[in-house]
Short mmCIF file of C-alpha atoms in Angstrom, two decimals:
data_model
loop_
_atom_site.label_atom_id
_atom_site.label_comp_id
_atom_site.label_asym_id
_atom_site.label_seq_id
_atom_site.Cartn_x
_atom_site.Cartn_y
_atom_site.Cartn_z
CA UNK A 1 0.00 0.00 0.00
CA UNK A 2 2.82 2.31 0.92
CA UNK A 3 4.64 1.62 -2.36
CA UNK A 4 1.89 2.42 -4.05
CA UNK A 5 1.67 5.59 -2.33
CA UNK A 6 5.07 6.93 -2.73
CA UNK A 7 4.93 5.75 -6.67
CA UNK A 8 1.33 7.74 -7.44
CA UNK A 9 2.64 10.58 -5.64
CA UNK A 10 6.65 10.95 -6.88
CA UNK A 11 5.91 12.95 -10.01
CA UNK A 12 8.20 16.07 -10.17
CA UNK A 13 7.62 19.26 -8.24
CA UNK A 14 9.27 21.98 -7.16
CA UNK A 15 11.10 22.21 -3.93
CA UNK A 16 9.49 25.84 -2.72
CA UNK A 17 12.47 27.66 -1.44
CA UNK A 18 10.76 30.52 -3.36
CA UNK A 19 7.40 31.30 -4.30
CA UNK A 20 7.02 31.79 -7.53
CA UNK A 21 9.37 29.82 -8.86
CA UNK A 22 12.68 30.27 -10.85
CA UNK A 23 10.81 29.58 -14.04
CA UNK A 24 9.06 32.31 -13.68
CA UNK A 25 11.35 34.76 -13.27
CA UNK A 26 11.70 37.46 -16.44
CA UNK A 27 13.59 39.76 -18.55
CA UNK A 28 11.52 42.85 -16.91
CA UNK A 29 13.00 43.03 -13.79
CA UNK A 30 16.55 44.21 -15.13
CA UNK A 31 19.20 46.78 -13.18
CA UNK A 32 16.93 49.72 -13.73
CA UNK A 33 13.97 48.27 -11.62
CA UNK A 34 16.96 46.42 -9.15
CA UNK A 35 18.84 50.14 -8.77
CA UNK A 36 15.21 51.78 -7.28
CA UNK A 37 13.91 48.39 -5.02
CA UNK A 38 17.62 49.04 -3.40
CA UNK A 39 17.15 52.83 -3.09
CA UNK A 40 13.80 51.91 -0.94
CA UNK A 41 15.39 49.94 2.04
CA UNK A 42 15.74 51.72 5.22
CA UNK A 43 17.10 51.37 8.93
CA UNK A 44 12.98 49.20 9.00
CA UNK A 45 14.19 46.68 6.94
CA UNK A 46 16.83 43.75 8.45
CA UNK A 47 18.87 42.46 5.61
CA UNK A 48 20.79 39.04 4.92
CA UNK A 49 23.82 38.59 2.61
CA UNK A 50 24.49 36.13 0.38
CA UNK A 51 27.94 35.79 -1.38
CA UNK A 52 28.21 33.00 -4.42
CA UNK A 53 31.47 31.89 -5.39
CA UNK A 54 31.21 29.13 -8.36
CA UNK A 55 34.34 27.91 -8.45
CA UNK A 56 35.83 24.52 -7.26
CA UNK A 57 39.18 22.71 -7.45
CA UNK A 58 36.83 19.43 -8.20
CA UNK A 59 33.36 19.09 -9.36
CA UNK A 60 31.03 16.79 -7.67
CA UNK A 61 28.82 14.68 -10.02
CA UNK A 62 26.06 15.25 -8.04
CA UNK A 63 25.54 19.00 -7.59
CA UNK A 64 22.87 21.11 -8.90
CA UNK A 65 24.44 24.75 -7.99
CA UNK A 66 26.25 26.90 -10.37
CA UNK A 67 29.95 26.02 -10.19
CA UNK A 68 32.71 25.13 -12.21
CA UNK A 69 36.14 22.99 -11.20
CA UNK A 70 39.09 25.35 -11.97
CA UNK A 71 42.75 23.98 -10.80
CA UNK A 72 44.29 27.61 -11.41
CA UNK A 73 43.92 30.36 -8.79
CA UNK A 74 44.05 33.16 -11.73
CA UNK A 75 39.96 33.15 -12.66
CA UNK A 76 39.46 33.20 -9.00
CA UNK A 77 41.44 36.23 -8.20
CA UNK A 78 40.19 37.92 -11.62
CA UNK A 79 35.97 36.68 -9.82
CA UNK A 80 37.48 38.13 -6.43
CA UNK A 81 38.21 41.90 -7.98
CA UNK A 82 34.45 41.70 -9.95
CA UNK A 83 33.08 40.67 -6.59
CA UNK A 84 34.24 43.25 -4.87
CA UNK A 85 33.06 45.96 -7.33
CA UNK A 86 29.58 44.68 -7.19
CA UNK A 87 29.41 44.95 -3.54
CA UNK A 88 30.64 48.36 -3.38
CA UNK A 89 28.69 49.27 -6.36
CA UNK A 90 25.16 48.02 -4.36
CA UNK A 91 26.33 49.48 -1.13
CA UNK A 92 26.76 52.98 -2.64
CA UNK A 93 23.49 52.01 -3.69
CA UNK A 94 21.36 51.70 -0.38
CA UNK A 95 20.88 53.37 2.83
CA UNK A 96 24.01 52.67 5.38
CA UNK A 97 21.66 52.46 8.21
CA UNK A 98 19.79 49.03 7.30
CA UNK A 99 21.75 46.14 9.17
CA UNK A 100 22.90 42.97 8.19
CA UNK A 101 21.72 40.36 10.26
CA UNK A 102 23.14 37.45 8.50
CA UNK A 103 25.97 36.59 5.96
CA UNK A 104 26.55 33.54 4.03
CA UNK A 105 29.16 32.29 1.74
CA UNK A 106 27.86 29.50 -0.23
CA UNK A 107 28.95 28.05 -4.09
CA UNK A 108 30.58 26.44 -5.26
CA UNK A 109 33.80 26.10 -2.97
CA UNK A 110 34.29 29.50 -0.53
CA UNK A 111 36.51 27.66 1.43
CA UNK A 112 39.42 27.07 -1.52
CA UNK A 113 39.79 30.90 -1.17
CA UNK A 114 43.54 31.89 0.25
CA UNK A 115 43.19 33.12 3.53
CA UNK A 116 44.49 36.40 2.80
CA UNK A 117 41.39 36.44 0.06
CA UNK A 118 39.13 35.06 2.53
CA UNK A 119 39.78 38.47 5.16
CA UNK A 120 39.74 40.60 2.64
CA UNK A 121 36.14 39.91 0.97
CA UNK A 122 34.52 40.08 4.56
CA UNK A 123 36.20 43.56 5.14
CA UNK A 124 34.79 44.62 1.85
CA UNK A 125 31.48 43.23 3.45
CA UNK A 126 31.97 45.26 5.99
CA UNK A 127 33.52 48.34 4.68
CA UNK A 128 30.06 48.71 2.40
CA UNK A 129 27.40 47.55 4.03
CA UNK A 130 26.32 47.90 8.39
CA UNK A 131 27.22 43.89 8.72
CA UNK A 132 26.04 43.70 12.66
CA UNK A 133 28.19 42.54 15.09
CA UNK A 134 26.22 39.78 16.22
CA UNK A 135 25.57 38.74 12.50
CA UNK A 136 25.21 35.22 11.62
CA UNK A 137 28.49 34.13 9.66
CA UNK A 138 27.76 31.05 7.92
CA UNK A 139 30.52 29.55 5.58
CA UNK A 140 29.65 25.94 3.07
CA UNK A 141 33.07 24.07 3.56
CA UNK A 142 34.94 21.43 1.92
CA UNK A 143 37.14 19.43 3.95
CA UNK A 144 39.38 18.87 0.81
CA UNK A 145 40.60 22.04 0.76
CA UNK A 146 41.23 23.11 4.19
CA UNK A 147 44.18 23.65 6.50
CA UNK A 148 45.10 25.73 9.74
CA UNK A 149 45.51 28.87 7.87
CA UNK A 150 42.27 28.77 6.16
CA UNK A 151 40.74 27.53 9.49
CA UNK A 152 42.42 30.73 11.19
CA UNK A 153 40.99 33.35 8.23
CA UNK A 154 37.73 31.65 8.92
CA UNK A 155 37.65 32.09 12.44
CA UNK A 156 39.06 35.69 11.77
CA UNK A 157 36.44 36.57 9.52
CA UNK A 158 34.06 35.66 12.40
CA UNK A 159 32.04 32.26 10.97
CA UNK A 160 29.69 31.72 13.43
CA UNK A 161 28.23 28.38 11.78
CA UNK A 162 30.21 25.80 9.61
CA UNK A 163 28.05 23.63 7.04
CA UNK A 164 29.82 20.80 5.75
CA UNK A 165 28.74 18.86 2.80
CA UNK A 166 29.01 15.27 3.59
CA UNK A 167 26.30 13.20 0.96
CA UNK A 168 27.88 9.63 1.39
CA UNK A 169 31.05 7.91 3.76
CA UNK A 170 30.63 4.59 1.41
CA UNK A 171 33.74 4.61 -1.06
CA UNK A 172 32.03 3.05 -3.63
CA UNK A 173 29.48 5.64 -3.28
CA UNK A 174 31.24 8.27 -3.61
CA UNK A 175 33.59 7.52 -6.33
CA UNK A 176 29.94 7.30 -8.37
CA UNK A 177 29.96 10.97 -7.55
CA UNK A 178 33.31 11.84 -7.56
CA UNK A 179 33.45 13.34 -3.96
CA UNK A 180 36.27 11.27 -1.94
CA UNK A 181 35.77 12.86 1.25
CA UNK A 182 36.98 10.95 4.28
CA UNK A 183 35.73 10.13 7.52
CA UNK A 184 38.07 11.22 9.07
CA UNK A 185 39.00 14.49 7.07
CA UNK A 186 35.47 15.59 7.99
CA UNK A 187 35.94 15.04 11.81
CA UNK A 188 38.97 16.76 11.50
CA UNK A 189 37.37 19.83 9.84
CA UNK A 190 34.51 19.54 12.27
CA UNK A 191 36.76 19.55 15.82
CA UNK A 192 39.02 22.51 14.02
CA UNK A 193 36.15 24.52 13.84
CA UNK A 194 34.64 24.23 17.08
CA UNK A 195 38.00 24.96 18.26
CA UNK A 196 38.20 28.30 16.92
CA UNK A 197 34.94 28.85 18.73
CA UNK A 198 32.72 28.34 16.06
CA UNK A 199 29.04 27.23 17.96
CA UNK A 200 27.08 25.94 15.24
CA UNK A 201 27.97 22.95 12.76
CA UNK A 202 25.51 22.19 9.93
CA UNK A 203 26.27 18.92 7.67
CA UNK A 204 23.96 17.58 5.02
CA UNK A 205 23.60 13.85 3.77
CA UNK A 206 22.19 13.04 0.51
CA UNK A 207 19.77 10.20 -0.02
CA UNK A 208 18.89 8.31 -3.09
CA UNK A 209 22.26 8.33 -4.77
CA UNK A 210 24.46 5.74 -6.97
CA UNK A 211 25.02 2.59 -5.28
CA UNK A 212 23.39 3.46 -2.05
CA UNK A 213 21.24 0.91 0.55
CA UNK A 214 19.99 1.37 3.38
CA UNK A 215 22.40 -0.14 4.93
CA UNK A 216 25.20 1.32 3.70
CA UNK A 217 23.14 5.33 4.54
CA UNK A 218 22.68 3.67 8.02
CA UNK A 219 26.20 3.69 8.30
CA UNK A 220 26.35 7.03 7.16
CA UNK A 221 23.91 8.68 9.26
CA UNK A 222 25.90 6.95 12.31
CA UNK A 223 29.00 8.35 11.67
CA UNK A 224 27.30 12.00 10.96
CA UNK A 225 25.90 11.88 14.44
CA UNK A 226 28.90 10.44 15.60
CA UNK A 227 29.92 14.16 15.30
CA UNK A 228 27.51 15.62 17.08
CA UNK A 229 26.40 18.41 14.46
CA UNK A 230 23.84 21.00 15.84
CA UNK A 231 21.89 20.56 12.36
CA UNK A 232 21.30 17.88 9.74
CA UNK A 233 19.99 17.93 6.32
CA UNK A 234 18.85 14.88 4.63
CA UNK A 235 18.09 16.17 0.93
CA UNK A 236 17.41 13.62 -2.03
CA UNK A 237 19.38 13.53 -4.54
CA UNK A 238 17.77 15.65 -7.38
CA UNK A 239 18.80 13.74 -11.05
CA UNK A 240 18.54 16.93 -13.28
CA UNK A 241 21.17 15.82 -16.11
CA UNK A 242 18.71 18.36 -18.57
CA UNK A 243 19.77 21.06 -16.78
CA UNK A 244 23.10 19.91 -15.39
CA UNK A 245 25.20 18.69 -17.62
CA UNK A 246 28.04 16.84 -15.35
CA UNK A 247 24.98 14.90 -14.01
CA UNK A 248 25.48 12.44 -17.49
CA UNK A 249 28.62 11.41 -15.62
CA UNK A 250 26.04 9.29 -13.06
CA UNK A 251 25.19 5.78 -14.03
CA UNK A 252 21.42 5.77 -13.79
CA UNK A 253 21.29 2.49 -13.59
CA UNK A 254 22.82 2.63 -10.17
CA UNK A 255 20.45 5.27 -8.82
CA UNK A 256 18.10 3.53 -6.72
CA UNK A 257 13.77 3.82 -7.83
CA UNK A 258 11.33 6.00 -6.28
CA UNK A 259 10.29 3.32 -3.55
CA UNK A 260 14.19 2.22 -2.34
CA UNK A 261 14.65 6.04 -1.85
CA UNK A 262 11.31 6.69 0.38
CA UNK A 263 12.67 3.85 2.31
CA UNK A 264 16.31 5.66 2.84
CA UNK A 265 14.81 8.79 3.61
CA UNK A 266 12.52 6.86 6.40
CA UNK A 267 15.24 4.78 7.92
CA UNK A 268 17.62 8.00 7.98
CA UNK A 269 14.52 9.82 9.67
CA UNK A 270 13.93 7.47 12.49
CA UNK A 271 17.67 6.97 13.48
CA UNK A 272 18.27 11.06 13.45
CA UNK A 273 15.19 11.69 16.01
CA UNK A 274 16.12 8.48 17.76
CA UNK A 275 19.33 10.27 18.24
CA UNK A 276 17.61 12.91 19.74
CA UNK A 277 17.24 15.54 16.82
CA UNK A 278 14.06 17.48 16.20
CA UNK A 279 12.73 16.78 12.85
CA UNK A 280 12.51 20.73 10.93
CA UNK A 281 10.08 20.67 7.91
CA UNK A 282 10.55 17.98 4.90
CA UNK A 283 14.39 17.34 5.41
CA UNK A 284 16.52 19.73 8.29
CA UNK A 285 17.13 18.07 11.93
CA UNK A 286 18.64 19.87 15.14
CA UNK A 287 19.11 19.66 18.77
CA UNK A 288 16.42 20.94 20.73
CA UNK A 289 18.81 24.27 21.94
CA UNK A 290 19.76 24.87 18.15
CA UNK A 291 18.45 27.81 16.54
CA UNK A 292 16.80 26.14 14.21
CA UNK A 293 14.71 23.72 16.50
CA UNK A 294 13.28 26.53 18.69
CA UNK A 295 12.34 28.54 15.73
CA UNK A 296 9.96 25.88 14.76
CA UNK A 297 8.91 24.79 17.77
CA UNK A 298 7.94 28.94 18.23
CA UNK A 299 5.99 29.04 14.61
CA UNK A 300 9.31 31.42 13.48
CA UNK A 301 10.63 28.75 10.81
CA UNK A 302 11.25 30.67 7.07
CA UNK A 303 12.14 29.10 4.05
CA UNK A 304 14.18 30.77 1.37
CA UNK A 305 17.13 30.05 -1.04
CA UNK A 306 19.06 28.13 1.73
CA UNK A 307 17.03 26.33 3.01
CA UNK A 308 15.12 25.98 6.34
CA UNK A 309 16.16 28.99 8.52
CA UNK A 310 15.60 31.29 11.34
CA UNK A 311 16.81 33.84 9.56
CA UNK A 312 13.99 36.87 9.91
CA UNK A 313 15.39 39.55 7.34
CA UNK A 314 12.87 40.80 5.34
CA UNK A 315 15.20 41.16 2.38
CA UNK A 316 18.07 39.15 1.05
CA UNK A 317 20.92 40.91 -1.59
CA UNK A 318 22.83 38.09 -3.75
CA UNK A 319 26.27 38.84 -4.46
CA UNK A 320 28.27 37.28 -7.11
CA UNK A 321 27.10 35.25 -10.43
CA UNK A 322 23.79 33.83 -10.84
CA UNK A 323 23.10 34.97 -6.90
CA UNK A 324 19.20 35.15 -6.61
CA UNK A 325 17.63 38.01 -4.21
CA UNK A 326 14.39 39.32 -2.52
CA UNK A 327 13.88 41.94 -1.88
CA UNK A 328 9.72 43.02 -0.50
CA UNK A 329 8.88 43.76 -3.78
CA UNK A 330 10.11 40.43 -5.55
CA UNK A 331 13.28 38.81 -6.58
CA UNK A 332 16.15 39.42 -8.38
CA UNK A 333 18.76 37.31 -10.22
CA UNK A 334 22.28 38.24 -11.51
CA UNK A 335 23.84 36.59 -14.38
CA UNK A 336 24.90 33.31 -14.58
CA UNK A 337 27.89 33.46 -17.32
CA UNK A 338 30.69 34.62 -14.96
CA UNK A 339 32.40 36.57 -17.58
CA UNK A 340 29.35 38.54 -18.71
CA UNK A 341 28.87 39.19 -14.95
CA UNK A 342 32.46 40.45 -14.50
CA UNK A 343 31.91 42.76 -17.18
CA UNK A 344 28.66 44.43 -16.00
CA UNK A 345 29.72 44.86 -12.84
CA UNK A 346 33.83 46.11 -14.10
CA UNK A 347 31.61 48.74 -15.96
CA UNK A 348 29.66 49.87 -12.54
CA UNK A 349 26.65 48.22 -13.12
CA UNK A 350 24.41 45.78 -11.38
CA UNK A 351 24.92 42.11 -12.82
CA UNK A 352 20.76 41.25 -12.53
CA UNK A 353 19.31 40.47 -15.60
CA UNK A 354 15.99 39.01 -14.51
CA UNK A 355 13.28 38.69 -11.78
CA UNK A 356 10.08 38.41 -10.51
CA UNK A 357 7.71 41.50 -9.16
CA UNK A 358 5.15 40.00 -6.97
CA UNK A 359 1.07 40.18 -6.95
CA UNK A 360 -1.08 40.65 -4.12
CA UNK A 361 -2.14 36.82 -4.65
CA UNK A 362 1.54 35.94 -5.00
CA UNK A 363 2.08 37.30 -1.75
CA UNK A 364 -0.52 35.40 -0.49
CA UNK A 365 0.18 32.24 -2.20
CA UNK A 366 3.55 32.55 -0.90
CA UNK A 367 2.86 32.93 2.73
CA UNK A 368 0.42 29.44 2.30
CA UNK A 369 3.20 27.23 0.45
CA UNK A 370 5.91 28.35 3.29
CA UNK A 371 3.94 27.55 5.71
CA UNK A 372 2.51 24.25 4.87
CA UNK A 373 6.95 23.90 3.76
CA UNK A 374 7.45 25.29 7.65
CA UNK A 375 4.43 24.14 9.89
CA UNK A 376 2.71 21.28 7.52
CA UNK A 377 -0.42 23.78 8.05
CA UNK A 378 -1.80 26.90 8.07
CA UNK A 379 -4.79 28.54 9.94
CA UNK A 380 -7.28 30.28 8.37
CA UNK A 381 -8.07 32.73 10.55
CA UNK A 382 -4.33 33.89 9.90
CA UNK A 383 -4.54 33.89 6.24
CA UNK A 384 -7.65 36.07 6.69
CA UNK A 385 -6.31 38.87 8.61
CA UNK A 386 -2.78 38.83 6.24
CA UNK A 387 -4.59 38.69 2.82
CA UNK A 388 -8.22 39.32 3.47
CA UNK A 389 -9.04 39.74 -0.44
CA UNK A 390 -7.29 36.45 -1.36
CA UNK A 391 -8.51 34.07 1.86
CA UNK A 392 -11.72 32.85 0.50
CA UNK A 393 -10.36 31.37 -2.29
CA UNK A 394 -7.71 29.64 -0.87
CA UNK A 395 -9.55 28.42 2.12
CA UNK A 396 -12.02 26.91 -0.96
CA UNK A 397 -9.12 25.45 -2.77
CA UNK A 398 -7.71 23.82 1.05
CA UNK A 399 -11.44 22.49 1.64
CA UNK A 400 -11.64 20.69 -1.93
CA UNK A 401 -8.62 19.32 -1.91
CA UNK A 402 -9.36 17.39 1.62
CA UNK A 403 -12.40 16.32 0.01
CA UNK A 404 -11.09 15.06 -2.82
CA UNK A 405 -8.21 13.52 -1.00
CA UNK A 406 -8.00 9.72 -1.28
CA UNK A 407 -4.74 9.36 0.12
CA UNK A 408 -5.54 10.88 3.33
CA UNK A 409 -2.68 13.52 3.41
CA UNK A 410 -4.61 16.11 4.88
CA UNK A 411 -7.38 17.14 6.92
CA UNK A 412 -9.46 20.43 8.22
CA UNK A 413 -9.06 20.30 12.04
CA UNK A 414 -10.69 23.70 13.39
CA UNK A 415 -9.02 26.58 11.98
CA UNK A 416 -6.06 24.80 10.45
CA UNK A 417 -5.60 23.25 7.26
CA UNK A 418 -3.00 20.41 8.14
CA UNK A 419 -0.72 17.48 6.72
CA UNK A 420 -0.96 14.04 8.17
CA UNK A 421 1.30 11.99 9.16
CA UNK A 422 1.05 10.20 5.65
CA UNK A 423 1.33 12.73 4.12
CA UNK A 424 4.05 15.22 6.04
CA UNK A 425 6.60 13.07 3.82
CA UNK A 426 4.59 14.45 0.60
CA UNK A 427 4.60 18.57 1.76
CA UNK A 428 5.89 19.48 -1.74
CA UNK A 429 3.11 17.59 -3.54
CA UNK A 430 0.87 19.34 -1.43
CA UNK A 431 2.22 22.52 -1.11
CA UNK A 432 1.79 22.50 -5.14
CA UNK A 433 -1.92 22.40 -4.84
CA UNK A 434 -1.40 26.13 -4.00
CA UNK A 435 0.37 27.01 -6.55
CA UNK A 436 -1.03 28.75 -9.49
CA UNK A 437 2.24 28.96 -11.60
CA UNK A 438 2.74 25.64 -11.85
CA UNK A 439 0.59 24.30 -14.57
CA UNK A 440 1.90 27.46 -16.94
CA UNK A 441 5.80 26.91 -15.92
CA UNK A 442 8.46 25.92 -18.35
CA UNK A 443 10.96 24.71 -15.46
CA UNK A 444 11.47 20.70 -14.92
CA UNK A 445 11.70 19.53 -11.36
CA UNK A 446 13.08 17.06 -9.70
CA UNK A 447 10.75 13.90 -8.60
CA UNK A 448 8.72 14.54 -5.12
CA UNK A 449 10.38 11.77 -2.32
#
């Protein structure tokens, strides 16, 4: 019956860290419209950073973000210098007095940065925009290319939360995704950090990859919380070889079906809150003191670009290539192609070359899908006093799809529209009932479990 279940209900979605989608972004939103949403923040707004750098010394079969493997330091430095012109550029752009509440350096591979490189982006952070003192500092790191002086810039530059990409410990595994990574190297990385004082370690396992059992996740998921990270994500493995083209290097034969990776996901599940993690939304854990964990437990979980997070800025500027934004009055996305972003922003101007301006039912819409992403559930009563015009219709569209709904995922329980147990593994399916972009999109997703 369960098979069943998970086959019917596997047909690609998206994964909601925005609302709409990156399909629907367009060619109207350009630097023009990007220039006067910047102009409009104020010392009202909280703001979060995000800094992109797509560059690795080794690409990973498996990855889905925009990178590429370089094994000479000269495009990085040549990134670096367009970098830093585009943050001064936006900086000069907005009011000094709204503060940054959180920064993140994702990619790609921030950590294969020299250290010297590594100090002097965050001063250029720092030196343009009012980064707060108790900001969040979160840095995506590679074991591979660390050592004490890059663990000494990073604890210089402040990190205040080290996320480690982990996937798979099997070898066979991970030679099917080209990421030989260690045991060891990561626990290494991991007690270097916390060393430096760094109070918050992230790590993320993939399920549903080449090669993989249960068994051989179960030993995985052991060693992770062997570790004793704060937070855990336990993402499936997205097969997008359409729109990634290193993906071809994957032997689909080995991936495992639809049914073999719903079990995974389950067994991973159960040993994580056995060993005592709080389960966040479709695929985050943490320890009951994390961040993360109370901010769910308090109805404050958000969902963006990165993820699950506590984070509560109401606007989020992406630095670097391909970086998305959003800002209150939609999102913005700079260019991909890293030299035609280096030469917008040498010239400068602002790299964004498409977005999305939102609707007062996109708002709406939005609010609903993060919350059934965040909570599994939303109450009415709250969607009526945020978006009074658009309620009705939603609350009809929530009361015909429990009608309608054979596989018992949901129910009406008072005020609240909720998920069931069967059907919190399903959010995304469900969350797409909401979703009036979807049948008009052009993107492909990835399948739902």
């Amino acid at each position: 019956m369960q098979d069943a279940l998970v086959e019917r209900l596997s047909a690609p979605v998206p994964r909601y860290t925005s609302y709409p989608t990156a399909p629907h972004f367009n060619e109207s939103i350009d630097a023009a419209v990007y220039a006067r949403w910047l102009g409009t923040l104020d010392a009202k707004n909280r703001l979060s950073l995000y800094v992109h750098i797509p560059y690795c010394d080794r690409l990973c079969w498996f990855c889905a973000c925009h990178t590429k493997q370089t094994l000479r330091y000269e495009p990085v430095e040549a990134y670096l210098k367009g970098l830093s012109a585009e943050i001064a550029t936006i900086g000069g752009r907005m009011s000094r007095d709204v503060p940054v509440t959180a920064l993140h350096f994702g990619g790609g591979s921030p950590t294969l940065l020299r250290p010297d490189d590594m100090v002097a982006l965050k001063t250029c952070l720092t030196q343009n925009f009012a980064v707060s003192a108790d900001a969040e500092i979160s840095v995506e790191m590679d074991p591979n290319d660390l050592d004490d002086a890059r663990h000494d810039a990073l604890a210089e530059i402040g990190m205040t939360r080290a996320s480690l990409g982990i996937q798979d410990f099997d070898p066979t595994v991970q030679k099917a995704i080209n990421r030989i990574q260690t045991f060891e190297q990561t626990r290494g990385v991991v007690e270097a950090a916390r060393a430096r004082g760094v109070r918050s370690v992230n790590c993320d396992i993939l399920y549903g990859l080449p090669h993989q059992t249960v068994e051989t996740l179960a030993q995985t998921v052991r060693a992770v919380i062997s570790l004793a990270p704060d937070r855990i994500a336990l993402f499936g493995y997205a097969h997008v070889p359409w729109m990634k083209k290193h993906h071809t290097m994957i032997d689909e034969a080995a991936l495992p079906g639809v049914v073999a990776r719903f079990d995974q996901m389950q067994m991973a599940v159960e040993m994580l809150v056995d060993a005592g993690y709080e389960a966040i939304g479709i695929d985050h854990f943490a320890l009951p003191a994390d961040r993360l964990a109370v901010a769910a437990r308090n109805g404050a979980l958000r969902r963006n670009f990165q993820g699950y997070t506590d984070d509560a800025a109401d606007a989020l500027i992406g630095l670097g290539a391909s970086s998305i934004g959003q800002l209150p009055q939609g999102y913005i996305q700079n260019m991909p192609a890293t030299g035609d972003y280096l030469r917008r922003v040498g010239e400068g101007g602002l790299a964004v070359v498409r977005g999305y301006f939102f609707t007062a039912e996109d708002r709406a819409r939005a609010w609903v899908i993060e919350r059934v992403m965040c909570d599994f559930g939303f109450s009415f009563a709250d969607l009526a006093t945020r978006y009074p015009e658009l309620a009705g219709a939603i609350r009809s569209e929530a009361h015909q799809f429990v009608a309608s709904d054979r596989d018992g995922l949901s129910r009406i329980e008072g005020d609240r529209f909720m998920l069931t147990a069967t059907g919190r593994p399903f959010a995304r399916t469900v969350a797409a009932v909401f979703d009036a972009h979807l049948a008009s999109g052009r993107g492909r997703h990835s399948i739902a479990v």
